[in-house]
XYZ file of C-alpha atoms in Angstrom:
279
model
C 71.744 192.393 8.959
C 71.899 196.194 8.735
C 73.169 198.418 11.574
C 69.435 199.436 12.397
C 68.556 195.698 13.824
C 71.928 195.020 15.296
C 71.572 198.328 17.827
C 67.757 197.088 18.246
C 68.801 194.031 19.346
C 71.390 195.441 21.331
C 69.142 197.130 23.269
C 66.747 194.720 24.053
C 69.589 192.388 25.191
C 70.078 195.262 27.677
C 66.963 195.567 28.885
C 66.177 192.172 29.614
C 69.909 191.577 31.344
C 69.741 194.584 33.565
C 67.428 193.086 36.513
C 70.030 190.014 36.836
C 73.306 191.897 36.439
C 71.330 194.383 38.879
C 70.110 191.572 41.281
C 73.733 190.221 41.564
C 75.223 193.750 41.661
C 76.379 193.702 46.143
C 74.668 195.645 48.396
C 76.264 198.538 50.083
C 75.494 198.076 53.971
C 74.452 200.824 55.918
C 76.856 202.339 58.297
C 76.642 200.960 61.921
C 76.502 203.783 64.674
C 78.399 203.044 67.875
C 75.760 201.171 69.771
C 76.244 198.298 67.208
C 80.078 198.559 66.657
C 80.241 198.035 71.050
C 77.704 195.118 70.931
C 79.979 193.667 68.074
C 82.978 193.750 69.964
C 81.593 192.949 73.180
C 79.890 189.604 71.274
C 83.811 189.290 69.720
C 85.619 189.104 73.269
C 82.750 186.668 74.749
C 83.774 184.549 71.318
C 87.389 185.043 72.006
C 87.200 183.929 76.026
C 85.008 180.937 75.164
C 87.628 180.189 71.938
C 90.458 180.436 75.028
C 88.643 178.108 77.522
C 88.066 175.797 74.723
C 91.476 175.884 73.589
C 92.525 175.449 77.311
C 90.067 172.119 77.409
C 91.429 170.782 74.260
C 95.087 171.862 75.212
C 93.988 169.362 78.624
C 92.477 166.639 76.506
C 95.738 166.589 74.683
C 97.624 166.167 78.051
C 95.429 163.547 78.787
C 95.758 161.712 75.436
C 99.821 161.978 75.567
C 99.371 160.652 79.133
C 97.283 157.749 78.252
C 99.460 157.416 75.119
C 102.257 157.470 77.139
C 100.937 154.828 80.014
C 99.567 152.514 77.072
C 103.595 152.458 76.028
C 104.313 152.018 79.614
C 101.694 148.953 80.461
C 102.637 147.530 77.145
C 106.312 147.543 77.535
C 105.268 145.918 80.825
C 103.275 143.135 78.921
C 106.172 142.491 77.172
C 108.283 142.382 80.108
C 105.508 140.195 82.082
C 105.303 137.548 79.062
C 109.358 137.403 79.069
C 109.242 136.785 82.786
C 106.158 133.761 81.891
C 107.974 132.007 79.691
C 111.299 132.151 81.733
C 109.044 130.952 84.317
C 107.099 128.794 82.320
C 110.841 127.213 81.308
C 111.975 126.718 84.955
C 108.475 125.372 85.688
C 109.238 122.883 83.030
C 112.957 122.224 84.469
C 111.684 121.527 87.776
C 109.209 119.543 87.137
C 111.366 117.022 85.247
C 113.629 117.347 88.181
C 111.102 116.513 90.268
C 110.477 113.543 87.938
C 113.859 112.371 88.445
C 114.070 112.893 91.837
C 110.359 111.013 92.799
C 112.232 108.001 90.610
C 115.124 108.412 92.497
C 113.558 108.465 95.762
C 111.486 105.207 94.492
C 114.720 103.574 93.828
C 116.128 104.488 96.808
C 112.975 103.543 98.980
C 112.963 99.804 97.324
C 116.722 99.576 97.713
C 115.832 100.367 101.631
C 112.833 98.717 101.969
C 115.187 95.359 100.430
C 118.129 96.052 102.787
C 115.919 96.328 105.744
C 114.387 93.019 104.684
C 117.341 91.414 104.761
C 118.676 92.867 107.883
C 115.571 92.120 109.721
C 115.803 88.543 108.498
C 118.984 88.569 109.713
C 118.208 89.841 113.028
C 115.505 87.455 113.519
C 118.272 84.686 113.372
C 120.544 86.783 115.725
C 117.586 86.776 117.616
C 116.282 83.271 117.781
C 119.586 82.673 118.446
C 120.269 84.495 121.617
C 116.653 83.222 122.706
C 118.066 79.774 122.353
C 120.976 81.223 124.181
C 119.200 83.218 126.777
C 117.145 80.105 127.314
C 120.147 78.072 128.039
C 121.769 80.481 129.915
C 118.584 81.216 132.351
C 118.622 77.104 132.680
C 122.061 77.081 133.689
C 121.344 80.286 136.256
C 118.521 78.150 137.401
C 120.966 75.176 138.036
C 123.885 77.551 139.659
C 120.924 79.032 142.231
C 119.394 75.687 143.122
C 123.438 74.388 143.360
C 124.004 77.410 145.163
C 120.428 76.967 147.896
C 122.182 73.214 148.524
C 125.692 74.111 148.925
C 124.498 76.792 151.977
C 122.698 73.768 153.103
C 126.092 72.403 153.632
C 127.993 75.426 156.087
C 127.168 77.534 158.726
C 124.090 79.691 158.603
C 124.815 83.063 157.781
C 122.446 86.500 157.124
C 123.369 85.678 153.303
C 121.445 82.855 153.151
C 118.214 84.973 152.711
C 119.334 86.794 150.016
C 120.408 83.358 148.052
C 116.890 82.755 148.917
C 115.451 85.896 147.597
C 117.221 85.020 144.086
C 116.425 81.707 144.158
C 112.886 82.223 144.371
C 113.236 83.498 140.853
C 113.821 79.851 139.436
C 112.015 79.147 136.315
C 110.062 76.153 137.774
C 107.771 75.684 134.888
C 110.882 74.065 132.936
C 111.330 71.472 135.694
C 110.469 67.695 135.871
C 107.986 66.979 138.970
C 110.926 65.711 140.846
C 113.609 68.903 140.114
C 110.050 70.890 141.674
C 110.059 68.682 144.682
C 113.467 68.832 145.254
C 113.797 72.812 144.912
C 110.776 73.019 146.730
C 112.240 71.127 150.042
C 115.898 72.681 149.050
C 114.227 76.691 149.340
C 112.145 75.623 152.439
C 115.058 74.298 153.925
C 117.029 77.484 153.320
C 113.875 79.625 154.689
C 113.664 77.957 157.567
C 117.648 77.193 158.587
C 118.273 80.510 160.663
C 115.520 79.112 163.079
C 116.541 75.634 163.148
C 119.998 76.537 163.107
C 119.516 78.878 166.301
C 117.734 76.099 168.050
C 120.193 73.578 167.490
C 123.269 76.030 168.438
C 121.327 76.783 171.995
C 121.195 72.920 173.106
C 125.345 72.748 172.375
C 125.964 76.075 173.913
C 123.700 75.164 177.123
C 125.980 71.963 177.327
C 129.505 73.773 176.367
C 128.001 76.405 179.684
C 126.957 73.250 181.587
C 129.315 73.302 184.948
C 128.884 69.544 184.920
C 130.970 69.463 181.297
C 134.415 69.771 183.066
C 133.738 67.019 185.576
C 133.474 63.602 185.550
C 129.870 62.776 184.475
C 127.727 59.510 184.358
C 124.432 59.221 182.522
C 122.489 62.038 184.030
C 124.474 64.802 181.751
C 124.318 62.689 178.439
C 120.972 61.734 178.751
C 119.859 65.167 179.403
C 121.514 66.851 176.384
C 120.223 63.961 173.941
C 117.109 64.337 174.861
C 117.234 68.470 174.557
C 119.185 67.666 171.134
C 115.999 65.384 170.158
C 113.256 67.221 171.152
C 114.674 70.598 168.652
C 112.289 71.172 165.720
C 114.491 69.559 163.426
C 115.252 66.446 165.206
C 111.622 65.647 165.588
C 110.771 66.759 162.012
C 113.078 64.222 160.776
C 115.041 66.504 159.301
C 117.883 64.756 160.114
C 116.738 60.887 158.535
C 116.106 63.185 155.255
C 119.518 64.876 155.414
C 117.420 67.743 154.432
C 120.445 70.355 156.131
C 123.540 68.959 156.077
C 125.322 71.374 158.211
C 122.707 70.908 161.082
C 123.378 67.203 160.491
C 126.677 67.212 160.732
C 126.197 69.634 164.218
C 123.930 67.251 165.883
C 125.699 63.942 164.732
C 129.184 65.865 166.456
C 127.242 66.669 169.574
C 125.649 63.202 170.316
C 128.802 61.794 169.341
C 130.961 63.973 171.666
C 128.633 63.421 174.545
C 128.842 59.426 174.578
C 132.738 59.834 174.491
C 132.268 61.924 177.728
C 131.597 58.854 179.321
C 135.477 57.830 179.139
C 136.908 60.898 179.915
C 136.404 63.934 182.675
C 135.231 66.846 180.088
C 133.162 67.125 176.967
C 133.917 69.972 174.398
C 131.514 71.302 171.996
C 132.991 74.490 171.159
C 133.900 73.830 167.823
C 130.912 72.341 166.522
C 129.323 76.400 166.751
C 132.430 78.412 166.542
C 133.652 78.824 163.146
């Protein structure tokens, strides 16, 4: 190619490459005045304070985070520490409930080895017992037969104020364990007793009128025997029979003495009752 169409074509490369190269070229700005250059700055601080509060927000979301951060360590050390005390617990829990196993069998044990010895023991007491019934029922029988011994033998002395309160216990006499005839008997034996202190007095004021009896000392015929057996007779007990039944021996024995003492008068010039009531 000669130099003619290289510099042609040189140039036309130039003249279509200008409007890019001059498109892409930058673009001197125009110079500000001061109006614009204030507003900038002014728009540049506003930027800056909002940039500080934001960075103070973020700077207290940080806190925040650390703080959560920090009480997520703190809850899950605690887990950790909660789980350790569950499964110490969870151990014990297991301990004492097989002690509690052993100890309900050992209470079971112990409550049948009871319940057995009390068994026995309470069979044995109700031998002791049926025992000392037998025994108690012997026992009250022979009471029964000292009291009703006891109700005869006063029967046989001198009534004294005692007598009523051997009557008193007497009238505690299991009759129910009696034949018929042990009833009858204790029956006439206690009324006896109940009603001595009256016969008894009666009886005692016929001797005593006769021991007082001026006549005693003297030598008597009929008149003073005959007067004093009749008195002797016509007493409550004399005319009850009392004395055909032997029913009180001592009163027997008093009236038998005084009858007996008054016929001997006849042969001699005094009669002396005195001891038949003094004793």
């Amino acid at each position: 190619m000669s130099m003619k169409k290289v510099f042609l074509l040189a140039v036309t490369l130039c003249v279509m490459l200008w409007p890019s190269v001059a498109a892409s070229k930058p673009q001197v700005p125009p110079c500000p005045n001061d109006s614009v250059v204030l507003a900038l700055r002014s728009e540049i601080e506003s930027l800056n304070g909002r940039l500080n509060t934001m960075s103070g927000v973020v700077e207290d979301a940080m806190d925040s985070v650390r703080l959560m951060k920090d009480t997520i360590v703190m809850l899950h050390d605690w887990q950790v520490k909660l789980n350790a005390q569950l499964d110490s617990m969870k151990q014990e829990s297991l301990a004492t409930a097989d002690s509690i196993s052993r100890l309900r069998e050992e209470l079971q044990h112990e409550r049948e080895a009871r319940a057995e010895m009390i068994s026995e023991e309470l069979a044995q007491m109700e031998q002791v017992l049926m025992r000392v019934r037998g025994d108690s029922a012997m026992l009250r029988q022979q009471m029964d037969k000292c009291l009703t011994d006891l109700c005869k033998a006063r029967l046989w002395i001198y009534y004294i104020p005692k007598n009523a309160e051997v009557l008193e216990l007497a009238k505690s006499i299991d009759r129910d364990r009696r034949t018929p005839e042990e009833k009858t008997e204790l029956e006439q034996c206690l009324t006896s007793l109940e009603q001595y202190e009256t016969l008894y007095n009666e009886v005692e004021g016929v001797i005593r009128e006769a021991q007082d009896d001026v006549r005693r000392n003297q030598p008597l015929g009929n008149s003073y025997r005959m007067k004093y057996e009749q008195k002797i007779k016509d007493t409550q007990y004399y005319k009850s029979g009392g004395h055909e039944k032997r029913r009180i021996a001592f009163l027997d024995y008093m009236i038998e003495g005084f009858l007996q003492e008054l016929r001997m008068h006849l042969a001699r010039e005094s009669a002396d009752f005195y001891h038949l009531y003094k004793y």
